[in-house]
């Protein structure tokens, strides 16, 4: 199957590689089909490219690479909805924001991880407790968490 993307041009995608996200992602409820594209062979980053919208793609990463103590609760209902037999079948990714003017200050949204059963090709974005995690967690060592002027400060 061919898909058009603004970042990679036209791509041949195996239809079996499509990941279904029933209900879409936060802010994009109508975009329910995505494909994972590795940024480069030696990169920890992936693109989560919408199949039906050439302009929509998210940079994602495994949060264990920069926050080893990050934990996402996987209740039985979620495991079942993703057609997994156990939590070990679920991969967790987080969406990355990379400022054009200062890529070293990239942050990850730890509040809204993507949980994906890569075997069943099913995924979902979930929302975690905001007191525990930030939507702007620094990825690079020495980075500072950015505060959102519209939200109360976290201590």
PDB file of C-alpha atoms in Angstrom:
ATOM      1  CA  UNK A   1       0.000   0.000   0.000  1.00  0.00           C
ATOM      2  CA  UNK A   2       1.273   3.483  -0.834  1.00  0.00           C
ATOM      3  CA  UNK A   3       0.921   6.438   1.521  1.00  0.00           C
ATOM      4  CA  UNK A   4       1.872  10.068   1.046  1.00  0.00           C
ATOM      5  CA  UNK A   5       3.820  11.909   3.727  1.00  0.00           C
ATOM      6  CA  UNK A   6       5.153  15.438   3.834  1.00  0.00           C
ATOM      7  CA  UNK A   7       8.377  14.315   5.528  1.00  0.00           C
ATOM      8  CA  UNK A   8       9.239  11.182   3.557  1.00  0.00           C
ATOM      9  CA  UNK A   9       7.369  11.591   0.278  1.00  0.00           C
ATOM     10  CA  UNK A  10       5.456   8.627  -1.047  1.00  0.00           C
ATOM     11  CA  UNK A  11       6.152   5.402   0.836  1.00  0.00           C
ATOM     12  CA  UNK A  12       5.325   1.763   0.278  1.00  0.00           C
ATOM     13  CA  UNK A  13       3.856   0.392   3.509  1.00  0.00           C
ATOM     14  CA  UNK A  14       2.904  -3.164   4.285  1.00  0.00           C
ATOM     15  CA  UNK A  15      -0.819  -2.957   5.178  1.00  0.00           C
ATOM     16  CA  UNK A  16      -0.088  -5.384   8.025  1.00  0.00           C
ATOM     17  CA  UNK A  17       2.249  -2.771   9.560  1.00  0.00           C
ATOM     18  CA  UNK A  18      -0.599  -0.305  10.142  1.00  0.00           C
ATOM     19  CA  UNK A  19      -1.347   0.354  13.807  1.00  0.00           C
ATOM     20  CA  UNK A  20      -4.986   1.024  14.597  1.00  0.00           C
ATOM     21  CA  UNK A  21      -5.744   3.573  17.338  1.00  0.00           C
ATOM     22  CA  UNK A  22      -9.530   3.421  17.868  1.00  0.00           C
ATOM     23  CA  UNK A  23     -10.679   6.919  18.786  1.00  0.00           C
ATOM     24  CA  UNK A  24      -7.392   8.419  17.559  1.00  0.00           C
ATOM     25  CA  UNK A  25      -4.930  10.365  19.674  1.00  0.00           C
ATOM     26  CA  UNK A  26      -5.669  13.330  21.907  1.00  0.00           C
ATOM     27  CA  UNK A  27      -6.554  16.224  19.622  1.00  0.00           C
ATOM     28  CA  UNK A  28      -6.763  13.963  16.552  1.00  0.00           C
ATOM     29  CA  UNK A  29      -9.818  11.734  17.119  1.00  0.00           C
ATOM     30  CA  UNK A  30     -10.393  11.045  13.418  1.00  0.00           C
ATOM     31  CA  UNK A  31      -6.854   9.877  12.646  1.00  0.00           C
ATOM     32  CA  UNK A  32      -6.934   6.213  13.630  1.00  0.00           C
ATOM     33  CA  UNK A  33      -4.314   4.563  11.419  1.00  0.00           C
ATOM     34  CA  UNK A  34      -0.593   5.056  11.904  1.00  0.00           C
ATOM     35  CA  UNK A  35       2.663   3.419  10.978  1.00  0.00           C
ATOM     36  CA  UNK A  36       5.952   3.374  12.928  1.00  0.00           C
ATOM     37  CA  UNK A  37       8.958   4.579  10.953  1.00  0.00           C
ATOM     38  CA  UNK A  38      12.424   4.433  12.488  1.00  0.00           C
ATOM     39  CA  UNK A  39      14.137   7.823  12.136  1.00  0.00           C
ATOM     40  CA  UNK A  40      17.446   6.159  11.213  1.00  0.00           C
ATOM     41  CA  UNK A  41      19.063   2.799  11.990  1.00  0.00           C
ATOM     42  CA  UNK A  42      21.082   4.128  14.920  1.00  0.00           C
ATOM     43  CA  UNK A  43      18.487   6.562  16.284  1.00  0.00           C
ATOM     44  CA  UNK A  44      16.286   5.946  19.341  1.00  0.00           C
ATOM     45  CA  UNK A  45      13.540   8.026  17.710  1.00  0.00           C
ATOM     46  CA  UNK A  46      10.619   6.874  15.582  1.00  0.00           C
ATOM     47  CA  UNK A  47       7.996   8.703  13.567  1.00  0.00           C
ATOM     48  CA  UNK A  48       4.372   7.812  14.304  1.00  0.00           C
ATOM     49  CA  UNK A  49       3.035   8.739  10.877  1.00  0.00           C
ATOM     50  CA  UNK A  50      -0.692   8.998  10.189  1.00  0.00           C
ATOM     51  CA  UNK A  51      -1.601   6.812   7.223  1.00  0.00           C
ATOM     52  CA  UNK A  52      -4.497   8.987   6.031  1.00  0.00           C
ATOM     53  CA  UNK A  53      -3.031  12.443   6.724  1.00  0.00           C
ATOM     54  CA  UNK A  54       0.324  13.210   5.055  1.00  0.00           C
ATOM     55  CA  UNK A  55       0.923  16.197   7.347  1.00  0.00           C
ATOM     56  CA  UNK A  56       0.442  14.386  10.667  1.00  0.00           C
ATOM     57  CA  UNK A  57       3.433  12.649  12.225  1.00  0.00           C
ATOM     58  CA  UNK A  58       4.770  12.584  15.768  1.00  0.00           C
ATOM     59  CA  UNK A  59       8.334  11.988  16.910  1.00  0.00           C
ATOM     60  CA  UNK A  60       8.216   9.288  19.595  1.00  0.00           C
ATOM     61  CA  UNK A  61      10.730   7.495  21.812  1.00  0.00           C
ATOM     62  CA  UNK A  62      10.848   4.700  24.377  1.00  0.00           C
ATOM     63  CA  UNK A  63      10.843   6.597  27.700  1.00  0.00           C
ATOM     64  CA  UNK A  64      13.009   3.951  29.386  1.00  0.00           C
ATOM     65  CA  UNK A  65      15.946   5.348  27.418  1.00  0.00           C
ATOM     66  CA  UNK A  66      15.952   8.626  29.376  1.00  0.00           C
ATOM     67  CA  UNK A  67      13.730   7.934  32.421  1.00  0.00           C
ATOM     68  CA  UNK A  68      14.294   4.349  33.569  1.00  0.00           C
ATOM     69  CA  UNK A  69      11.911   4.698  36.539  1.00  0.00           C
ATOM     70  CA  UNK A  70       8.949   5.759  34.363  1.00  0.00           C
ATOM     71  CA  UNK A  71       6.017   3.462  34.920  1.00  0.00           C
ATOM     72  CA  UNK A  72       2.764   3.273  33.034  1.00  0.00           C
ATOM     73  CA  UNK A  73      -0.054   1.404  34.774  1.00  0.00           C
ATOM     74  CA  UNK A  74      -1.523  -1.227  32.487  1.00  0.00           C
ATOM     75  CA  UNK A  75      -4.875  -2.268  33.923  1.00  0.00           C
ATOM     76  CA  UNK A  76      -6.385  -5.541  32.772  1.00  0.00           C
ATOM     77  CA  UNK A  77      -9.084  -3.697  30.791  1.00  0.00           C
ATOM     78  CA  UNK A  78      -6.416  -1.855  28.768  1.00  0.00           C
ATOM     79  CA  UNK A  79      -4.414  -5.023  28.161  1.00  0.00           C
ATOM     80  CA  UNK A  80      -7.590  -6.721  26.973  1.00  0.00           C
ATOM     81  CA  UNK A  81      -8.590  -3.760  24.752  1.00  0.00           C
ATOM     82  CA  UNK A  82      -5.175  -4.000  23.078  1.00  0.00           C
ATOM     83  CA  UNK A  83      -5.699  -7.753  22.583  1.00  0.00           C
ATOM     84  CA  UNK A  84      -2.612  -8.601  24.618  1.00  0.00           C
ATOM     85  CA  UNK A  85      -2.255 -11.638  26.842  1.00  0.00           C
ATOM     86  CA  UNK A  86       0.109  -9.897  29.246  1.00  0.00           C
ATOM     87  CA  UNK A  87       1.712  -6.489  29.938  1.00  0.00           C
ATOM     88  CA  UNK A  88       4.957  -7.743  28.361  1.00  0.00           C
ATOM     89  CA  UNK A  89       3.280  -7.572  24.941  1.00  0.00           C
ATOM     90  CA  UNK A  90       2.748  -3.811  25.295  1.00  0.00           C
ATOM     91  CA  UNK A  91       5.334  -1.267  24.130  1.00  0.00           C
ATOM     92  CA  UNK A  92       5.299   2.226  25.611  1.00  0.00           C
ATOM     93  CA  UNK A  93       6.318   5.342  23.701  1.00  0.00           C
ATOM     94  CA  UNK A  94       6.065   9.044  24.480  1.00  0.00           C
ATOM     95  CA  UNK A  95       5.620  11.961  22.108  1.00  0.00           C
ATOM     96  CA  UNK A  96       8.617  14.281  21.795  1.00  0.00           C
ATOM     97  CA  UNK A  97       8.595  18.026  21.207  1.00  0.00           C
ATOM     98  CA  UNK A  98      11.758  19.325  19.532  1.00  0.00           C
ATOM     99  CA  UNK A  99      12.076  23.130  19.377  1.00  0.00           C
ATOM    100  CA  UNK A 100      13.527  24.176  16.010  1.00  0.00           C
ATOM    101  CA  UNK A 101      15.704  26.879  17.528  1.00  0.00           C
ATOM    102  CA  UNK A 102      17.119  24.710  20.336  1.00  0.00           C
ATOM    103  CA  UNK A 103      16.843  20.924  19.785  1.00  0.00           C
ATOM    104  CA  UNK A 104      18.889  20.283  22.939  1.00  0.00           C
ATOM    105  CA  UNK A 105      15.868  21.372  24.979  1.00  0.00           C
ATOM    106  CA  UNK A 106      13.579  18.685  23.545  1.00  0.00           C
ATOM    107  CA  UNK A 107      10.944  17.391  25.934  1.00  0.00           C
ATOM    108  CA  UNK A 108       8.724  14.337  26.204  1.00  0.00           C
ATOM    109  CA  UNK A 109       5.067  14.117  27.150  1.00  0.00           C
ATOM    110  CA  UNK A 110       5.113  11.667  30.054  1.00  0.00           C
ATOM    111  CA  UNK A 111       1.458  12.462  30.831  1.00  0.00           C
ATOM    112  CA  UNK A 112       0.099  11.030  27.585  1.00  0.00           C
ATOM    113  CA  UNK A 113       2.043   7.905  26.632  1.00  0.00           C
ATOM    114  CA  UNK A 114       1.240   5.741  23.642  1.00  0.00           C
ATOM    115  CA  UNK A 115       0.724   2.096  24.547  1.00  0.00           C
ATOM    116  CA  UNK A 116       0.974  -0.260  21.597  1.00  0.00           C
ATOM    117  CA  UNK A 117       0.577  -3.976  21.123  1.00  0.00           C
ATOM    118  CA  UNK A 118       2.949  -4.272  18.171  1.00  0.00           C
ATOM    119  CA  UNK A 119       1.850  -7.854  17.469  1.00  0.00           C
ATOM    120  CA  UNK A 120      -1.894  -7.099  17.288  1.00  0.00           C
ATOM    121  CA  UNK A 121      -1.154  -3.682  15.726  1.00  0.00           C
ATOM    122  CA  UNK A 122      -3.389  -1.886  18.229  1.00  0.00           C
ATOM    123  CA  UNK A 123      -2.548   1.270  20.143  1.00  0.00           C
ATOM    124  CA  UNK A 124      -4.022   3.855  22.423  1.00  0.00           C
ATOM    125  CA  UNK A 125      -2.925   7.106  24.000  1.00  0.00           C
ATOM    126  CA  UNK A 126      -3.697   7.205  27.700  1.00  0.00           C
ATOM    127  CA  UNK A 127      -3.583  10.046  30.221  1.00  0.00           C
ATOM    128  CA  UNK A 128      -1.723   9.588  33.494  1.00  0.00           C
ATOM    129  CA  UNK A 129      -1.982  11.420  36.816  1.00  0.00           C
ATOM    130  CA  UNK A 130      -0.621  14.926  36.268  1.00  0.00           C
ATOM    131  CA  UNK A 131       0.829  15.147  39.765  1.00  0.00           C
ATOM    132  CA  UNK A 132       3.292  12.393  38.999  1.00  0.00           C
ATOM    133  CA  UNK A 133       4.520  13.317  35.515  1.00  0.00           C
ATOM    134  CA  UNK A 134       4.928  16.310  33.228  1.00  0.00           C
ATOM    135  CA  UNK A 135       3.997  16.877  29.596  1.00  0.00           C
ATOM    136  CA  UNK A 136       7.378  18.656  29.195  1.00  0.00           C
ATOM    137  CA  UNK A 137       9.937  16.325  30.716  1.00  0.00           C
ATOM    138  CA  UNK A 138      13.481  17.088  29.463  1.00  0.00           C
ATOM    139  CA  UNK A 139      15.100  14.281  27.494  1.00  0.00           C
ATOM    140  CA  UNK A 140      18.683  15.510  27.332  1.00  0.00           C
ATOM    141  CA  UNK A 141      20.873  15.401  30.431  1.00  0.00           C
ATOM    142  CA  UNK A 142      21.025  18.772  32.089  1.00  0.00           C
ATOM    143  CA  UNK A 143      17.788  19.924  30.489  1.00  0.00           C
ATOM    144  CA  UNK A 144      15.282  21.785  32.611  1.00  0.00           C
ATOM    145  CA  UNK A 145      11.594  21.080  32.654  1.00  0.00           C
ATOM    146  CA  UNK A 146       9.735  23.911  30.986  1.00  0.00           C
ATOM    147  CA  UNK A 147       6.789  25.340  32.824  1.00  0.00           C
ATOM    148  CA  UNK A 148       3.538  26.129  31.120  1.00  0.00           C
ATOM    149  CA  UNK A 149       2.493  29.664  32.055  1.00  0.00           C
ATOM    150  CA  UNK A 150      -1.154  28.573  31.876  1.00  0.00           C
ATOM    151  CA  UNK A 151      -0.743  25.827  34.466  1.00  0.00           C
ATOM    152  CA  UNK A 152       0.117  25.981  38.156  1.00  0.00           C
ATOM    153  CA  UNK A 153       3.722  25.214  39.001  1.00  0.00           C
ATOM    154  CA  UNK A 154       4.537  21.707  40.146  1.00  0.00           C
ATOM    155  CA  UNK A 155       6.694  21.117  43.188  1.00  0.00           C
TER     156      UNK A 155
END
